[in-house]
CSV table of C-alpha atoms in Angstrom, one decimal:
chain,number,residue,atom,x,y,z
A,1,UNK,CA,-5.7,9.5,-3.9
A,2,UNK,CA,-4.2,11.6,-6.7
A,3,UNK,CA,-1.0,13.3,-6.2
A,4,UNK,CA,1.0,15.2,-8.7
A,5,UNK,CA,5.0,15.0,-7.5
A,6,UNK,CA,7.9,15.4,-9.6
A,7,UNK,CA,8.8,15.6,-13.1
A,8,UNK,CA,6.6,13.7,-15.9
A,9,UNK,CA,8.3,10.6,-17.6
A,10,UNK,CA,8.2,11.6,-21.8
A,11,UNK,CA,9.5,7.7,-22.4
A,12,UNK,CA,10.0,4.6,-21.6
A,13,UNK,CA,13.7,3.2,-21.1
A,14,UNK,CA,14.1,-0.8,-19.9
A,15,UNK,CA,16.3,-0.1,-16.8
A,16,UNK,CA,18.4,-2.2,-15.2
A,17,UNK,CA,17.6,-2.1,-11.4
A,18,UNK,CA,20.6,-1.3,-9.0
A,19,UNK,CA,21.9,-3.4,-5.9
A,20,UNK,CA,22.5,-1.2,-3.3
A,21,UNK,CA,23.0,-1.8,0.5
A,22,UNK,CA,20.8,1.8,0.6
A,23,UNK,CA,22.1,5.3,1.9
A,24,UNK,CA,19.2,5.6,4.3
A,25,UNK,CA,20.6,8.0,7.4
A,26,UNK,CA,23.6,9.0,4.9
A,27,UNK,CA,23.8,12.9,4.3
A,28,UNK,CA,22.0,15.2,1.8
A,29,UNK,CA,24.9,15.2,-0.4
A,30,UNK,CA,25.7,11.3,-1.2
A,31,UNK,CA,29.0,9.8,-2.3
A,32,UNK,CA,28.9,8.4,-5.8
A,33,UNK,CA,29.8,4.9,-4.3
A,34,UNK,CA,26.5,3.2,-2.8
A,35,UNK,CA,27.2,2.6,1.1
A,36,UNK,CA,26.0,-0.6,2.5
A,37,UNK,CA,24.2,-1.3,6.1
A,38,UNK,CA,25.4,-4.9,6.7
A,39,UNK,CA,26.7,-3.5,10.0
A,40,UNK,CA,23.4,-2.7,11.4
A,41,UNK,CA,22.6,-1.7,14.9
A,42,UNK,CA,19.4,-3.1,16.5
A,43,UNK,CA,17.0,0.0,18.6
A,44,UNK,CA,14.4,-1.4,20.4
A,45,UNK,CA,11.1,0.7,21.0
A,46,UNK,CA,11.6,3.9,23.1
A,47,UNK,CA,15.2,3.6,23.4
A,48,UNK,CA,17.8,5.3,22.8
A,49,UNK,CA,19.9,7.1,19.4
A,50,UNK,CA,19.4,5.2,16.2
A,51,UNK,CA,23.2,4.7,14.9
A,52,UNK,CA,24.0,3.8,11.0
A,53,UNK,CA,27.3,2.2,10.3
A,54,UNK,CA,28.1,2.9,6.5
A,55,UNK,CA,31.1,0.7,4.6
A,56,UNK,CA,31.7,2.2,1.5
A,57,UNK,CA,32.6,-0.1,-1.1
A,58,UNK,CA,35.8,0.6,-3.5
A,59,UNK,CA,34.6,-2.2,-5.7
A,60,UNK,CA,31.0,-3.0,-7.4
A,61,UNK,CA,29.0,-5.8,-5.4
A,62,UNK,CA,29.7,-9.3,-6.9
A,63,UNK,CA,26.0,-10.0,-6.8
A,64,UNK,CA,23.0,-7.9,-7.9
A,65,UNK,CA,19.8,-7.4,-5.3
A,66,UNK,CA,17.4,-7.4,-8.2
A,67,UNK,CA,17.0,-7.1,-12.2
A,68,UNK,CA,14.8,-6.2,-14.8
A,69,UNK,CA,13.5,-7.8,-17.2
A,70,UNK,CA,11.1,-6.5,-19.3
A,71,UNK,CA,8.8,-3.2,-18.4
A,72,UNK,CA,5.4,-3.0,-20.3
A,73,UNK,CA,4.0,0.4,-20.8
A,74,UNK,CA,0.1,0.8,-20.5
A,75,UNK,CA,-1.1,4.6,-21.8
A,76,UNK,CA,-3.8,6.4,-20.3
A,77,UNK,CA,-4.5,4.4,-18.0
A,78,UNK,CA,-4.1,2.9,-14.0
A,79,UNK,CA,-4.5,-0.4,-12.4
A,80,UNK,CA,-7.3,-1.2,-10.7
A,81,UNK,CA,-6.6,-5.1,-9.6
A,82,UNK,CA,-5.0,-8.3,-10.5
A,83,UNK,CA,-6.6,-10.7,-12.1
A,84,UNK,CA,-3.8,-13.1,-12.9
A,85,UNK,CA,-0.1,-12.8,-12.9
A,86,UNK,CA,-0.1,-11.4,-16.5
A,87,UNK,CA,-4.2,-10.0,-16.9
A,88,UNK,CA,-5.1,-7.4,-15.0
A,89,UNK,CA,-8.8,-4.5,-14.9
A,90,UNK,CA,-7.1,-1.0,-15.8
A,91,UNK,CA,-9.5,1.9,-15.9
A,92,UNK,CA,-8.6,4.3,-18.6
A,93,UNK,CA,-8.2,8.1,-18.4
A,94,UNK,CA,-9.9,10.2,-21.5
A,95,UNK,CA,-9.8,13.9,-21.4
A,96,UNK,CA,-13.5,15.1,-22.8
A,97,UNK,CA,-12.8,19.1,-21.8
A,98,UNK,CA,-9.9,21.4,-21.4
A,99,UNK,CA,-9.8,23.0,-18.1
A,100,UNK,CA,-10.2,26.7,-18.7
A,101,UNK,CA,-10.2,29.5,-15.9
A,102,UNK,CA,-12.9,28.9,-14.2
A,103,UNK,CA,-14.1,25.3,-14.8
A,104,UNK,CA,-12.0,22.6,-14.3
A,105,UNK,CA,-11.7,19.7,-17.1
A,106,UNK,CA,-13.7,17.6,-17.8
A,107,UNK,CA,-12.8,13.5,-18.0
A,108,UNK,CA,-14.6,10.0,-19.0
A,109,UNK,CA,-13.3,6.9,-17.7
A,110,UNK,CA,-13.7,3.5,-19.3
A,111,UNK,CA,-12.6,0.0,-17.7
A,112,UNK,CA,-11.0,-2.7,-19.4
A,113,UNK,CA,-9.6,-6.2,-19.1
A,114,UNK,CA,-5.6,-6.1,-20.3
A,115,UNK,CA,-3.3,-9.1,-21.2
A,116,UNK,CA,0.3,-8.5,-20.9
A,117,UNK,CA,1.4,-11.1,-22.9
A,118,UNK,CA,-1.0,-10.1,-26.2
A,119,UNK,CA,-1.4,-6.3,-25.6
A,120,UNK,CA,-4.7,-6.8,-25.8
A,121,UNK,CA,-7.8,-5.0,-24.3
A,122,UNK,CA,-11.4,-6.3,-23.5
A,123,UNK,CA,-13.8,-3.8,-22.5
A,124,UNK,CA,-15.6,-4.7,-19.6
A,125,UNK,CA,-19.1,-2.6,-18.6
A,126,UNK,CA,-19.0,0.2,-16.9
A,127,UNK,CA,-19.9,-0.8,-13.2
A,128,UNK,CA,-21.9,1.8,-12.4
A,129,UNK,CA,-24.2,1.5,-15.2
A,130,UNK,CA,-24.2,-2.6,-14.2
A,131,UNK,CA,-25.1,-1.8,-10.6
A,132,UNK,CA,-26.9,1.3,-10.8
A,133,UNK,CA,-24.0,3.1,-8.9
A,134,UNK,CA,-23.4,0.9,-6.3
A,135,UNK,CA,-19.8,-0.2,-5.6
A,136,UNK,CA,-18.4,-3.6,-4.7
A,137,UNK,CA,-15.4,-4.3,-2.6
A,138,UNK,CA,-14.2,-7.9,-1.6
A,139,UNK,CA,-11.6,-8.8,0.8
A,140,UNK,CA,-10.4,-12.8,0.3
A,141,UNK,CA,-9.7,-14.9,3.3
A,142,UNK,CA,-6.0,-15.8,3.9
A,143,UNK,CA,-7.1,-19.8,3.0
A,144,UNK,CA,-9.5,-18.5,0.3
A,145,UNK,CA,-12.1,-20.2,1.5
A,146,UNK,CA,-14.2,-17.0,2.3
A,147,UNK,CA,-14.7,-13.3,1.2
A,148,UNK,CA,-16.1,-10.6,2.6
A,149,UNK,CA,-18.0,-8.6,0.7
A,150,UNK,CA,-18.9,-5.0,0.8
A,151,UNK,CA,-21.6,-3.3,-1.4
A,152,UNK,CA,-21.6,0.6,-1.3
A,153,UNK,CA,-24.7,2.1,-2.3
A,154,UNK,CA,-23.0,5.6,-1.3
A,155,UNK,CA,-20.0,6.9,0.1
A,156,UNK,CA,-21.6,6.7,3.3
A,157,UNK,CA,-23.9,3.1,3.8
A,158,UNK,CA,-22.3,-0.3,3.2
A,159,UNK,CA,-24.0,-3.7,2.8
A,160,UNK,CA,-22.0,-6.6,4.0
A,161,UNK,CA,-21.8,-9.6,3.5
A,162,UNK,CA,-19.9,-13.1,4.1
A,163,UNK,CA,-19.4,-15.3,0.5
A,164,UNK,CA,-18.7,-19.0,1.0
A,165,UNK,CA,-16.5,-19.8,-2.2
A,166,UNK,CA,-16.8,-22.8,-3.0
A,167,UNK,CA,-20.8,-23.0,-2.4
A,168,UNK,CA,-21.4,-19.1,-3.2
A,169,UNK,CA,-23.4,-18.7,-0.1
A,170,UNK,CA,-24.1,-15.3,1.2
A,171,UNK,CA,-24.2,-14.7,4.8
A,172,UNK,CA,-25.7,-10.8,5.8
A,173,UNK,CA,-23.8,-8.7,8.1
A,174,UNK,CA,-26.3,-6.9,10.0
A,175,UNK,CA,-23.9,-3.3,10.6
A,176,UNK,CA,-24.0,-0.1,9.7
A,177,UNK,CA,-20.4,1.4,8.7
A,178,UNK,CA,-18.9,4.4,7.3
A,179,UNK,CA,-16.0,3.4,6.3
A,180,UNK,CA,-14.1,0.3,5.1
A,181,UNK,CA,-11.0,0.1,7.6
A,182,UNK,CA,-11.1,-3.7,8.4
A,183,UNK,CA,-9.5,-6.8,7.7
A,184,UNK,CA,-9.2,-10.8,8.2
A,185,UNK,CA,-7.9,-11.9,11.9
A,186,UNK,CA,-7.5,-15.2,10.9
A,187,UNK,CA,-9.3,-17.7,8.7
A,188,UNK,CA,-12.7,-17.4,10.7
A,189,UNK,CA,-13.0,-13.8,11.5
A,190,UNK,CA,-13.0,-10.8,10.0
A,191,UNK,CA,-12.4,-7.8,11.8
A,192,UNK,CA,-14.5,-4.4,10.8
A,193,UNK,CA,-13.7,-0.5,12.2
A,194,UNK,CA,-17.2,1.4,11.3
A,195,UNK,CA,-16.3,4.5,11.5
A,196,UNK,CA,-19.3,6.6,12.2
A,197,UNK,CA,-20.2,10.8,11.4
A,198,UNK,CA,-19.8,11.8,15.2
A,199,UNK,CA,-17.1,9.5,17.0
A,200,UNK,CA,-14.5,6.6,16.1
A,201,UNK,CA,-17.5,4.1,15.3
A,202,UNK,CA,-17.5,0.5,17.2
A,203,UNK,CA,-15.4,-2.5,15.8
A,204,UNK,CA,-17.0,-5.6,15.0
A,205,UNK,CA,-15.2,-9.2,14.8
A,206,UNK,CA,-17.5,-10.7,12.1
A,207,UNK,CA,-17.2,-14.9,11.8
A,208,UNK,CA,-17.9,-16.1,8.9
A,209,UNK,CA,-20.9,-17.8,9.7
A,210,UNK,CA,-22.2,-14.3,9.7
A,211,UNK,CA,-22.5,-14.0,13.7
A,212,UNK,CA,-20.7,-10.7,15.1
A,213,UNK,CA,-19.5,-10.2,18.2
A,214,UNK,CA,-18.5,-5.7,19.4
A,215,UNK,CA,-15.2,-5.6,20.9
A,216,UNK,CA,-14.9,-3.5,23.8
A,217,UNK,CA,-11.6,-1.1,23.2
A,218,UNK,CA,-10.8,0.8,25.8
A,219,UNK,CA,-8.8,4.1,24.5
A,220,UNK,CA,-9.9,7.7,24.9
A,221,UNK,CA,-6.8,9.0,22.7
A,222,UNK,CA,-8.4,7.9,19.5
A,223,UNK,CA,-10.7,10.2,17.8
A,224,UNK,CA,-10.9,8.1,14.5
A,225,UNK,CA,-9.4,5.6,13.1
A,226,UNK,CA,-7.2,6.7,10.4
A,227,UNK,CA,-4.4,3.8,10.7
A,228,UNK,CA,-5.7,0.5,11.3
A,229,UNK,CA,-4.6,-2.6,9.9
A,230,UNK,CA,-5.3,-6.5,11.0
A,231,UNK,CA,-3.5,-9.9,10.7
A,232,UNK,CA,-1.9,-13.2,12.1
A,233,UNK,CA,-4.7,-12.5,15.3
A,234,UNK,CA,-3.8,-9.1,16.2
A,235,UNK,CA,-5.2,-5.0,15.3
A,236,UNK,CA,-3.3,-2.5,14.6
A,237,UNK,CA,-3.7,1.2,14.7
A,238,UNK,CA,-3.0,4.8,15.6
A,239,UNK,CA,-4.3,7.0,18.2
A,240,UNK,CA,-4.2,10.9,18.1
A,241,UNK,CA,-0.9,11.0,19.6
A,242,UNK,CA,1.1,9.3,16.6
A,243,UNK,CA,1.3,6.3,18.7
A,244,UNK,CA,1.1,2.7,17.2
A,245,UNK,CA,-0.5,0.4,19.7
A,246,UNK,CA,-1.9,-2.9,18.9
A,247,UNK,CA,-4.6,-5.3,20.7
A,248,UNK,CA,-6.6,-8.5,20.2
A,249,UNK,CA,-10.3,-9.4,20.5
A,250,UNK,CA,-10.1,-10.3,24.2
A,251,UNK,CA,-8.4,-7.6,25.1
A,252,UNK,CA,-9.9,-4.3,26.1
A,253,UNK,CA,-6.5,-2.0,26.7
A,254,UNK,CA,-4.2,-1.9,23.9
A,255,UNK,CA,-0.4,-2.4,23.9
A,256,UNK,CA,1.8,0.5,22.7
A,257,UNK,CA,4.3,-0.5,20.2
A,258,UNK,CA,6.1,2.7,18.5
A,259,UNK,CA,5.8,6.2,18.7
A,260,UNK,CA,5.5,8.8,16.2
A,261,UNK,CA,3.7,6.8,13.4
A,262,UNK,CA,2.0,8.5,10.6
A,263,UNK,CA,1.4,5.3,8.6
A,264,UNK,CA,1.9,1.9,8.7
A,265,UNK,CA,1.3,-1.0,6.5
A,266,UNK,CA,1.0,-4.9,7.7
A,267,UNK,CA,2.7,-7.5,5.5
A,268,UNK,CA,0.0,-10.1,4.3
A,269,UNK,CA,1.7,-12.9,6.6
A,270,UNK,CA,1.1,-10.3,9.6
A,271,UNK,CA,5.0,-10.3,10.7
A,272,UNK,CA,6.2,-7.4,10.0
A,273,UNK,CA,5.3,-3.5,9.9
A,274,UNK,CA,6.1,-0.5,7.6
A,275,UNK,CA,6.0,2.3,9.8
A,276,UNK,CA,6.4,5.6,8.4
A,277,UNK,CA,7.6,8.3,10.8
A,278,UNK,CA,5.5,11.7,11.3
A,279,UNK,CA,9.5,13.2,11.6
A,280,UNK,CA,9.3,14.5,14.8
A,281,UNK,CA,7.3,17.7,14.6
A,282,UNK,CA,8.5,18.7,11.1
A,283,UNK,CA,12.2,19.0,12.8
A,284,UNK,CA,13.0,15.7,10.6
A,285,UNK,CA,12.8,14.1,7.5
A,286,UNK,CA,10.2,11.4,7.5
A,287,UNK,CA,11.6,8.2,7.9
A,288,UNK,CA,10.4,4.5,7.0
A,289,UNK,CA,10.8,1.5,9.4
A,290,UNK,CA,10.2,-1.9,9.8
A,291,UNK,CA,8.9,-3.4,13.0
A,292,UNK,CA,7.8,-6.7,14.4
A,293,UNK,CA,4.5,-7.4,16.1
A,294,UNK,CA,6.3,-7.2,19.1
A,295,UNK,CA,7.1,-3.3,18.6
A,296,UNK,CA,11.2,-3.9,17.9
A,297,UNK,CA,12.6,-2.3,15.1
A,298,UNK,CA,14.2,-4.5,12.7
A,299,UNK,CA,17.8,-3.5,11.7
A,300,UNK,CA,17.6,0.7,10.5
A,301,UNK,CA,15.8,2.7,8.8
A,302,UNK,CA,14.9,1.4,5.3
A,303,UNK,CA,14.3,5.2,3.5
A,304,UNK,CA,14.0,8.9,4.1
A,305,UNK,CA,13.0,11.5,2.3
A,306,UNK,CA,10.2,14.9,2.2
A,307,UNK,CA,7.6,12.7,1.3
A,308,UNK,CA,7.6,8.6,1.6
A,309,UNK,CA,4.0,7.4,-0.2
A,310,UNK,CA,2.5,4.1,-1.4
A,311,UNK,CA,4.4,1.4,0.8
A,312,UNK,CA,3.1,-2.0,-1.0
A,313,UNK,CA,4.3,-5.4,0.1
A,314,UNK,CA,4.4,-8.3,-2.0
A,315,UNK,CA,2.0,-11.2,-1.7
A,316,UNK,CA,4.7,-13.3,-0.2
A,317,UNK,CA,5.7,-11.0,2.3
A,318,UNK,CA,9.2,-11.1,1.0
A,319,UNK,CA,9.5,-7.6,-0.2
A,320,UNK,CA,8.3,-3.7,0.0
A,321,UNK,CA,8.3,-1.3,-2.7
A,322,UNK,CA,8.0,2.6,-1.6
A,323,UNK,CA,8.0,5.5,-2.9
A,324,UNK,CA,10.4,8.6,-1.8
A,325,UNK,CA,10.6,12.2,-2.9
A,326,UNK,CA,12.9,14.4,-1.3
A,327,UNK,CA,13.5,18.1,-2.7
A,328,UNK,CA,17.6,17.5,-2.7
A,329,UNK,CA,18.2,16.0,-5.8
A,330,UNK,CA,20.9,14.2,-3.7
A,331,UNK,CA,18.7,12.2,-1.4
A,332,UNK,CA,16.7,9.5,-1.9
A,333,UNK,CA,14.0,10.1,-4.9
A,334,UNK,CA,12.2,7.7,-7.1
A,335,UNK,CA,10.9,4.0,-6.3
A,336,UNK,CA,13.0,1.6,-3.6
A,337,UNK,CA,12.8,-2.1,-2.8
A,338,UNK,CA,13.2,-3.5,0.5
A,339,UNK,CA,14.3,-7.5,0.4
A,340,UNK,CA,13.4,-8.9,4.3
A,341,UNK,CA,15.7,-11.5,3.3
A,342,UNK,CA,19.1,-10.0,2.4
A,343,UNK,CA,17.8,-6.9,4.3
A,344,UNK,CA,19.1,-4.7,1.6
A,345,UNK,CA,17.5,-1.6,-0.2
A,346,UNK,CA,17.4,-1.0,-3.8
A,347,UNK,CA,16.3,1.9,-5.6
A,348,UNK,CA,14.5,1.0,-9.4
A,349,UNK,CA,16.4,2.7,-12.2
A,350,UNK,CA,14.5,5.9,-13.3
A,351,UNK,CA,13.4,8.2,-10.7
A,352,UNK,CA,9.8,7.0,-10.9
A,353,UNK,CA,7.3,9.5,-8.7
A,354,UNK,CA,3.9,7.3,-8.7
A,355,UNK,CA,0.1,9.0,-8.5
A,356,UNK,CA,-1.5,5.8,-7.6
A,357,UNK,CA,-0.4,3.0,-5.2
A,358,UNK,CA,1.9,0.4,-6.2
A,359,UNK,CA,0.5,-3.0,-7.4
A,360,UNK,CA,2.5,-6.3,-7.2
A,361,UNK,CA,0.9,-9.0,-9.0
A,362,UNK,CA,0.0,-12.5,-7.2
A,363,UNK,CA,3.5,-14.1,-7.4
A,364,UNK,CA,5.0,-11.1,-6.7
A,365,UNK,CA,7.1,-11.3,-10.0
A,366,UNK,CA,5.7,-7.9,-11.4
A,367,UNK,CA,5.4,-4.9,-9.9
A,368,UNK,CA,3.2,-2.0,-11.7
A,369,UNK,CA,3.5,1.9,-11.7
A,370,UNK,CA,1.3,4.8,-13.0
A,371,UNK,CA,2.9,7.9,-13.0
A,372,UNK,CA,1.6,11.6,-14.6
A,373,UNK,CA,2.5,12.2,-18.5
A,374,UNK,CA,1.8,15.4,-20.0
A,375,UNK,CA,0.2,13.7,-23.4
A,376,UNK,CA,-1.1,10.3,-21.7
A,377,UNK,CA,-2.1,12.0,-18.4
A,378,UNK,CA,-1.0,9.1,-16.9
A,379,UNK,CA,0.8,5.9,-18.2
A,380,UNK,CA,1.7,3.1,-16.5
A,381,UNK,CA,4.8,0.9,-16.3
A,382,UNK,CA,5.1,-2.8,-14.9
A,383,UNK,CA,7.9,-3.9,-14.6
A,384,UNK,CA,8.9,-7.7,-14.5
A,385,UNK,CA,11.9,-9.2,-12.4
A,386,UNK,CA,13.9,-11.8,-13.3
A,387,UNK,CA,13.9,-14.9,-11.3
């Protein structure tokens, strides 16, 4: 969804991305020299005060976390997937009508194929026209083997289906569902959240010879599903109470992992968890953690800020870029990387605020952003690493 934070970028400027051991936890008015949180303290679930231990360094590090190399700037337009590590499908923006006082403006929107490396642009049919307004959605299997498929012929009714890919078989799904929360359990099964107009809806573990099987949950604090994530054999979700509980097929009573969660986001190879924090009634700023399936918070707090948005992991697992707005031009503002392996937080040179989720390409080399622009509407920038 759409969200206008921050000011518009006029250009583009090839940045060089800062290593930083981050100032999460720091105060609202930050030293110039970037602390590091090498000397982390572990807190475990439920337990007790969060502690930060900040070094400040006198000198600059001797090694940098990550660097740019390039950044490619796309006008008018947003991502809508990955096609390749340098093609991608953007949809492009047009203003048709000026918004006036009492109608708002008008826009078209046109698709198109987009090579990096060339610059150039292939139109691709309008999918609406091509399948008289239905809507396709396909979710891979970790080996590839397998997709499943959803056709929307409204916001409402899906048609599912299971796609063998090397043969092209389909395999019908026999459900009704609402909504698209779901996701691969393991290689064979796919797990599916319904969703209904009256209560949470039943959850379905789908196989991919097409048979289903209801799992029984047994929770009355969930209303609906608005968290809910699933990997490495386990579900994931939130209940009304901003509590992040987790379960598996077999099992009819979940297991409570965190408390006050108002997002979270599974790495692809289902280790690890991106909790974002509700703050505590308002009495806190928002905070972003990373957990293991087991509920144990790994290290400290990655960011913090008055809005954290758009958490995106990397097809490799290896890292998480976020977004982080925070009205103090002193904290943390703009886009932040998270490396699981030197545990270390950096933010990206300009103080990006995105409008659309993040998008990492399949090696995870490229990562793109589409912010707001007065002229464009919206442009957007991928940047490529070096290796």
């Amino acid at each position: 969804m759409k969200i206008n934070k921050g000011k518009y970028i006029a250009a583009l400027l090839t940045a060089t991305l800062l290593s930083a051991g981050i100032l999460s936890g720091c105060n609202a008015k930050q030293e110039r020299s970037t602390p590091d949180t090498t000397g982390q303290t572990r807190a475990e679930t439920g337990g007790g005060k969060r502690e930060l231990t900040v070094v400040k360094e006198s000198k600059p590090p001797a090694e940098q976390g990550i660097s740019v190399q390039r950044i490619h700037r796309i006008d008018g337009a947003n991502i809508e997937k990955w096609l390749s590590d340098h093609e991608l499908e953007i949809q492009e923006t047009t203003l048709e009508k000026q918004a006036i006082a009492t109608k708002e403006g008008q826009y078209s929107y046109h698709r198109f194929r987009f090579d990096l490396e060339s610059g150039k642009r292939l139109s691709i049919k309008d999918q609406a026209e091509a399948d008289q307004g239905e809507v396709i959605k396909s979710f891979p299997s970790p080996d590839g083997k397998y997709s499943f498929i959803q056709t929307w012929r409204n916001k409402y009714t899906a048609v599912n289906t299971i796609k063998n890919i090397a043969t092209g078989e389909l395999r019908g799904v026999a459900i009704d569902n609402y909504m698209e929360m779901g996701g691969w359990l393991n290689n064979d099964s796919y797990i599916l959240a319904t969703g209904s107009m009256k209560d949470r809806g039943e959850i379905w573990n789908i196989s991919v010879d097409g048979s289903r099987k209801k799992i029984a949950l047994q929770d009355s604090d969930i209303e609906i599903f608005t968290e809910f994530a699933v990997g490495n054999g386990k579900i994931y979700y939130t209940d009304a109470k901003s509590r992040l509980k987790s379960f598996t097929p077999t099992q009819t009573r979940p297991i409570q992992l965190a408390e006050d969660v108002s997002s979270l986001s599974l790495s692809p190879d289902g280790q690890r968890i991106a909790v974002s924090t509700a703050g505590n009634g308002g009495q806190e700023e928002p905070r972003l953690l990373i957990y293991d399936t087991g509920g144990h918070v790994q290290g400290l707090l990655i960011g913090k800020g008055d809005l954290l948005s758009y958490p995106s992991w990397s097809p490799d697992s290896s890292k998480l870029a976020f977004a982080v707005y925070t009205e103090d031009k002193g904290g943390m503002n703009g886009i932040y990387i998270f490396d699981t392996v030197s545990g270390k937080v950096s933010p990206l040179g300009l103080s990006y605020q995105p409008v659309y989720p993040l998008s990492w390409n399949p090696s995870g080399t490229r990562l793109g952003i589409t912010v707001d622009d007065k002229e464009k509407l919206i442009v957007t920038h991928i940047v490529d690493f070096k290796k």
